[in-house]
């Protein structure tokens, strides 16, 4: 059974802006990645999923429950870490997580302690929120989402702005939770997070679903087509743009190295290099120039 089913989801605001346009995908167990730039519609989709936002069209089902007509049942199944979580600087970590748990109707001290243990914050439970580093605040945020062991964990850009060590720690927390048979929906614009822990993903671009499937399936779109061309001067980039999708440009010595997707085999004299998920993602986004 698919734990999350998104069908023809559309959100149109009164000012005419279309945040989501007919988006459909399904997510089962494990960590499912939702990739896209800021403004792609990821947060809008997450808010619809956790019943905060009413869509204009289509529907979302969580474990068979409709988010619009059965919101109470859905909320019981979900733990949510939004991109910006209001925190109370004067509370201790324990008090904050306990308070957030009580808002969900959970009054079990053991559940709070278990959540803090999962995010490696037991030793810091007496520390004030206002004294925490960015990474520790984010861990306290994930702890409040984990209280009660929800079936579905929804996290919006949890590693943005964190140092590499904290990002690795976060990925480990999420993958460990998913391994216990739960579903984690991870929204991010950091491809490395998805590459490390997500077997399946969806890519949003300007409110449209560009791709949904496995990481390998996305990679296959560019496999054998990624090449590196060496240019002498910057002006050549404009011409190259007309013939290929540019993934990145590095300045090397007196020239430039352009990493491209040779869609139509126009650069047969240059051999392909190994493609990465980052290549596939930038290609989905229309290349470096449109990103």
mmCIF file of N, CA, C and O in Angstrom, residues 54-106:
data_model
loop_
_atom_site.group_PDB
_atom_site.id
_atom_site.type_symbol
_atom_site.label_atom_id
_atom_site.label_comp_id
_atom_site.label_asym_id
_atom_site.label_seq_id
_atom_site.Cartn_x
_atom_site.Cartn_y
_atom_site.Cartn_z
ATOM 1 N N UNK A 54 -5.520 24.162 2.097
ATOM 2 C CA UNK A 54 -6.581 23.528 1.310
ATOM 3 C C UNK A 54 -6.253 23.679 -0.181
ATOM 4 O O UNK A 54 -6.088 24.797 -0.670
ATOM 5 N N UNK A 55 -6.145 22.556 -0.904
ATOM 6 C CA UNK A 55 -5.839 22.671 -2.328
ATOM 7 C C UNK A 55 -7.020 23.204 -3.137
ATOM 8 O O UNK A 55 -8.166 23.122 -2.696
ATOM 9 N N UNK A 56 -6.719 23.738 -4.308
ATOM 10 C CA UNK A 56 -7.762 24.218 -5.216
ATOM 11 C C UNK A 56 -8.398 23.042 -5.949
ATOM 12 O O UNK A 56 -9.591 23.047 -6.254
ATOM 13 N N UNK A 57 -7.576 22.021 -6.236
ATOM 14 C CA UNK A 57 -8.081 20.842 -6.936
ATOM 15 C C UNK A 57 -7.248 19.625 -6.582
ATOM 16 O O UNK A 57 -6.142 19.737 -6.057
ATOM 17 N N UNK A 58 -7.797 18.447 -6.889
ATOM 18 C CA UNK A 58 -7.077 17.205 -6.590
ATOM 19 C C UNK A 58 -7.172 16.850 -5.116
ATOM 20 O O UNK A 58 -7.918 17.474 -4.355
ATOM 21 N N UNK A 59 -6.420 15.827 -4.709
ATOM 22 C CA UNK A 59 -6.482 15.398 -3.313
ATOM 23 C C UNK A 59 -5.168 14.760 -2.871
ATOM 24 O O UNK A 59 -4.324 14.387 -3.684
ATOM 25 N N UNK A 60 -5.019 14.659 -1.551
ATOM 26 C CA UNK A 60 -3.905 13.918 -0.946
ATOM 27 C C UNK A 60 -4.514 12.913 0.023
ATOM 28 O O UNK A 60 -5.402 13.269 0.810
ATOM 29 N N UNK A 61 -4.034 11.667 -0.043
ATOM 30 C CA UNK A 61 -4.450 10.661 0.935
ATOM 31 C C UNK A 61 -3.222 10.187 1.706
ATOM 32 O O UNK A 61 -2.169 9.952 1.106
ATOM 33 N N UNK A 62 -3.386 10.053 3.009
ATOM 34 C CA UNK A 62 -2.314 9.574 3.884
ATOM 35 C C UNK A 62 -2.813 8.301 4.552
ATOM 36 O O UNK A 62 -3.795 8.340 5.300
ATOM 37 N N UNK A 63 -2.164 7.180 4.240
ATOM 38 C CA UNK A 63 -2.589 5.863 4.761
ATOM 39 C C UNK A 63 -4.083 5.637 4.518
ATOM 40 O O UNK A 63 -4.805 5.107 5.370
ATOM 41 N N UNK A 64 -4.553 6.093 3.351
ATOM 42 C CA UNK A 64 -5.952 5.888 2.957
ATOM 43 C C UNK A 64 -6.902 6.974 3.414
ATOM 44 O O UNK A 64 -8.053 7.033 2.964
ATOM 45 N N UNK A 65 -6.460 7.887 4.300
ATOM 46 C CA UNK A 65 -7.323 8.967 4.790
ATOM 47 C C UNK A 65 -7.173 10.215 3.919
ATOM 48 O O UNK A 65 -6.061 10.591 3.562
ATOM 49 N N UNK A 66 -8.279 10.864 3.633
ATOM 50 C CA UNK A 66 -8.270 12.093 2.830
ATOM 51 C C UNK A 66 -7.912 13.281 3.729
ATOM 52 O O UNK A 66 -8.520 13.470 4.791
ATOM 53 N N UNK A 67 -6.936 14.086 3.283
ATOM 54 C CA UNK A 67 -6.456 15.186 4.138
ATOM 55 C C UNK A 67 -7.519 16.272 4.347
ATOM 56 O O UNK A 67 -7.456 17.011 5.330
ATOM 57 N N UNK A 68 -8.494 16.366 3.439
ATOM 58 C CA UNK A 68 -9.523 17.408 3.568
ATOM 59 C C UNK A 68 -10.688 16.962 4.439
ATOM 60 O O UNK A 68 -11.152 17.711 5.297
ATOM 61 N N UNK A 69 -11.165 15.744 4.222
ATOM 62 C CA UNK A 69 -12.375 15.301 4.918
ATOM 63 C C UNK A 69 -12.075 14.505 6.188
ATOM 64 O O UNK A 69 -12.951 14.324 7.028
ATOM 65 N N UNK A 70 -10.823 14.030 6.307
ATOM 66 C CA UNK A 70 -10.463 13.220 7.477
ATOM 67 C C UNK A 70 -9.171 13.751 8.123
ATOM 68 O O UNK A 70 -8.291 12.996 8.512
ATOM 69 N N UNK A 71 -9.127 15.077 8.234
ATOM 70 C CA UNK A 71 -7.927 15.758 8.723
ATOM 71 C C UNK A 71 -7.454 15.294 10.086
ATOM 72 O O UNK A 71 -6.263 15.157 10.341
ATOM 73 N N UNK A 72 -8.409 15.015 10.986
ATOM 74 C CA UNK A 72 -8.036 14.610 12.344
ATOM 75 C C UNK A 72 -7.267 13.286 12.344
ATOM 76 O O UNK A 72 -6.242 13.141 13.007
ATOM 77 N N UNK A 73 -7.767 12.322 11.544
ATOM 78 C CA UNK A 73 -7.079 11.022 11.437
ATOM 79 C C UNK A 73 -5.691 11.190 10.822
ATOM 80 O O UNK A 73 -4.731 10.540 11.245
ATOM 81 N N UNK A 74 -5.595 12.055 9.827
ATOM 82 C CA UNK A 74 -4.307 12.297 9.151
ATOM 83 C C UNK A 74 -3.304 12.887 10.130
ATOM 84 O O UNK A 74 -2.154 12.442 10.216
ATOM 85 N N UNK A 75 -3.738 13.886 10.907
ATOM 86 C CA UNK A 75 -2.823 14.556 11.835
ATOM 87 C C UNK A 75 -2.289 13.607 12.901
ATOM 88 O O UNK A 75 -1.177 13.777 13.390
ATOM 89 N N UNK A 76 -3.080 12.585 13.260
ATOM 90 C CA UNK A 76 -2.619 11.592 14.237
ATOM 91 C C UNK A 76 -1.473 10.749 13.695
ATOM 92 O O UNK A 76 -0.696 10.180 14.457
ATOM 93 N N UNK A 77 -1.399 10.646 12.377
ATOM 94 C CA UNK A 77 -0.401 9.769 11.738
ATOM 95 C C UNK A 77 0.893 10.497 11.383
ATOM 96 O O UNK A 77 1.880 9.870 11.016
ATOM 97 N N UNK A 78 0.886 11.837 11.451
ATOM 98 C CA UNK A 78 1.990 12.627 10.888
ATOM 99 C C UNK A 78 2.803 13.349 11.962
ATOM 100 O O UNK A 78 2.249 13.931 12.898
ATOM 101 N N UNK A 79 4.117 13.329 11.789
ATOM 102 C CA UNK A 79 5.023 14.210 12.526
ATOM 103 C C UNK A 79 5.580 15.201 11.516
ATOM 104 O O UNK A 79 5.961 14.799 10.415
ATOM 105 N N UNK A 80 5.619 16.481 11.869
ATOM 106 C CA UNK A 80 5.948 17.519 10.869
ATOM 107 C C UNK A 80 7.004 18.479 11.394
ATOM 108 O O UNK A 80 6.881 19.020 12.494
ATOM 109 N N UNK A 81 8.043 18.664 10.599
ATOM 110 C CA UNK A 81 9.041 19.694 10.880
ATOM 111 C C UNK A 81 9.004 20.702 9.728
ATOM 112 O O UNK A 81 9.512 20.432 8.644
ATOM 113 N N UNK A 82 8.348 21.857 9.928
ATOM 114 C CA UNK A 82 8.309 22.863 8.860
ATOM 115 C C UNK A 82 9.669 23.530 8.675
ATOM 116 O O UNK A 82 10.568 23.373 9.510
ATOM 117 N N UNK A 83 9.792 24.279 7.599
ATOM 118 C CA UNK A 83 11.053 24.969 7.306
ATOM 119 C C UNK A 83 11.371 25.979 8.413
ATOM 120 O O UNK A 83 12.504 26.087 8.859
ATOM 121 N N UNK A 84 10.359 26.710 8.850
ATOM 122 C CA UNK A 84 10.540 27.683 9.938
ATOM 123 C C UNK A 84 9.648 27.251 11.100
ATOM 124 O O UNK A 84 8.428 27.385 11.028
ATOM 125 N N UNK A 85 10.241 26.721 12.148
ATOM 126 C CA UNK A 85 9.472 26.280 13.313
ATOM 127 C C UNK A 85 9.634 27.302 14.433
ATOM 128 O O UNK A 85 10.748 27.614 14.836
ATOM 129 N N UNK A 86 8.503 27.842 14.902
ATOM 130 C CA UNK A 86 8.558 28.810 16.015
ATOM 131 C C UNK A 86 9.006 28.082 17.277
ATOM 132 O O UNK A 86 8.401 27.095 17.676
ATOM 133 N N UNK A 87 10.108 28.566 17.860
ATOM 134 C CA UNK A 87 10.631 27.937 19.074
ATOM 135 C C UNK A 87 10.675 28.980 20.189
ATOM 136 O O UNK A 87 10.757 30.172 19.921
ATOM 137 N N UNK A 88 10.628 28.499 21.414
ATOM 138 C CA UNK A 88 10.569 29.398 22.565
ATOM 139 C C UNK A 88 11.931 29.411 23.246
ATOM 140 O O UNK A 88 12.284 28.465 23.946
ATOM 141 N N UNK A 89 12.712 30.503 23.055
ATOM 142 C CA UNK A 89 14.108 30.508 23.506
ATOM 143 C C UNK A 89 14.300 30.301 24.997
ATOM 144 O O UNK A 89 15.328 29.783 25.433
ATOM 145 N N UNK A 90 13.293 30.652 25.812
ATOM 146 C CA UNK A 90 13.468 30.541 27.271
ATOM 147 C C UNK A 90 13.186 29.124 27.791
ATOM 148 O O UNK A 90 13.549 28.792 28.916
ATOM 149 N N UNK A 91 12.550 28.285 26.963
ATOM 150 C CA UNK A 91 12.272 26.911 27.391
ATOM 151 C C UNK A 91 13.523 26.045 27.257
ATOM 152 O O UNK A 91 14.361 26.285 26.385
ATOM 153 N N UNK A 92 13.611 25.012 28.092
ATOM 154 C CA UNK A 92 14.680 24.027 27.892
ATOM 155 C C UNK A 92 14.264 23.114 26.741
ATOM 156 O O UNK A 92 13.091 23.096 26.342
ATOM 157 N N UNK A 93 15.215 22.362 26.221
ATOM 158 C CA UNK A 93 14.932 21.432 25.120
ATOM 159 C C UNK A 93 13.824 20.467 25.544
ATOM 160 O O UNK A 93 12.860 20.238 24.800
ATOM 161 N N UNK A 94 13.951 19.928 26.761
ATOM 162 C CA UNK A 94 12.945 18.968 27.241
ATOM 163 C C UNK A 94 11.567 19.635 27.336
ATOM 164 O O UNK A 94 10.557 19.072 26.903
ATOM 165 N N UNK A 95 11.530 20.846 27.920
ATOM 166 C CA UNK A 95 10.253 21.552 28.082
ATOM 167 C C UNK A 95 9.605 21.847 26.728
ATOM 168 O O UNK A 95 8.385 21.711 26.568
ATOM 169 N N UNK A 96 10.430 22.233 25.758
ATOM 170 C CA UNK A 96 9.911 22.550 24.427
ATOM 171 C C UNK A 96 9.283 21.312 23.776
ATOM 172 O O UNK A 96 8.160 21.355 23.277
ATOM 173 N N UNK A 97 10.024 20.187 23.781
ATOM 174 C CA UNK A 97 9.526 18.963 23.134
ATOM 175 C C UNK A 97 8.288 18.444 23.875
ATOM 176 O O UNK A 97 7.312 18.004 23.252
ATOM 177 N N UNK A 98 8.299 18.554 25.214
ATOM 178 C CA UNK A 98 7.148 18.124 26.027
ATOM 179 C C UNK A 98 5.921 18.991 25.702
ATOM 180 O O UNK A 98 4.803 18.486 25.550
ATOM 181 N N UNK A 99 6.130 20.297 25.569
ATOM 182 C CA UNK A 99 5.032 21.227 25.242
ATOM 183 C C UNK A 99 4.442 20.901 23.867
ATOM 184 O O UNK A 99 3.215 20.821 23.703
ATOM 185 N N UNK A 100 5.322 20.672 22.862
ATOM 186 C CA UNK A 100 4.854 20.351 21.516
ATOM 187 C C UNK A 100 4.113 19.009 21.502
ATOM 188 O O UNK A 100 3.136 18.834 20.773
ATOM 189 N N UNK A 101 4.581 18.067 22.333
ATOM 190 C CA UNK A 101 3.917 16.757 22.438
ATOM 191 C C UNK A 101 2.506 16.921 23.005
ATOM 192 O O UNK A 101 1.548 16.313 22.514
ATOM 193 N N UNK A 102 2.372 17.781 24.044
ATOM 194 C CA UNK A 102 1.065 17.989 24.672
ATOM 195 C C UNK A 102 0.072 18.634 23.705
ATOM 196 O O UNK A 102 -1.126 18.348 23.759
ATOM 197 N N UNK A 103 0.582 19.485 22.808
ATOM 198 C CA UNK A 103 -0.292 20.071 21.781
ATOM 199 C C UNK A 103 -0.890 18.976 20.885
ATOM 200 O O UNK A 103 -1.968 19.129 20.329
ATOM 201 N N UNK A 104 -0.149 17.877 20.746
ATOM 202 C CA UNK A 104 -0.637 16.740 19.945
ATOM 203 C C UNK A 104 -1.487 15.786 20.779
ATOM 204 O O UNK A 104 -1.945 14.760 20.277
ATOM 205 N N UNK A 105 -1.618 16.082 22.084
ATOM 206 C CA UNK A 105 -2.393 15.196 22.951
ATOM 207 C C UNK A 105 -1.576 14.056 23.524
ATOM 208 O O UNK A 105 -2.123 13.053 23.987
ATOM 209 N N UNK A 106 -0.232 14.202 23.495
ATOM 210 C CA UNK A 106 0.638 13.153 24.044
ATOM 211 C C UNK A 106 1.224 13.655 25.366
ATOM 212 O O UNK A 106 1.945 14.660 25.394
#
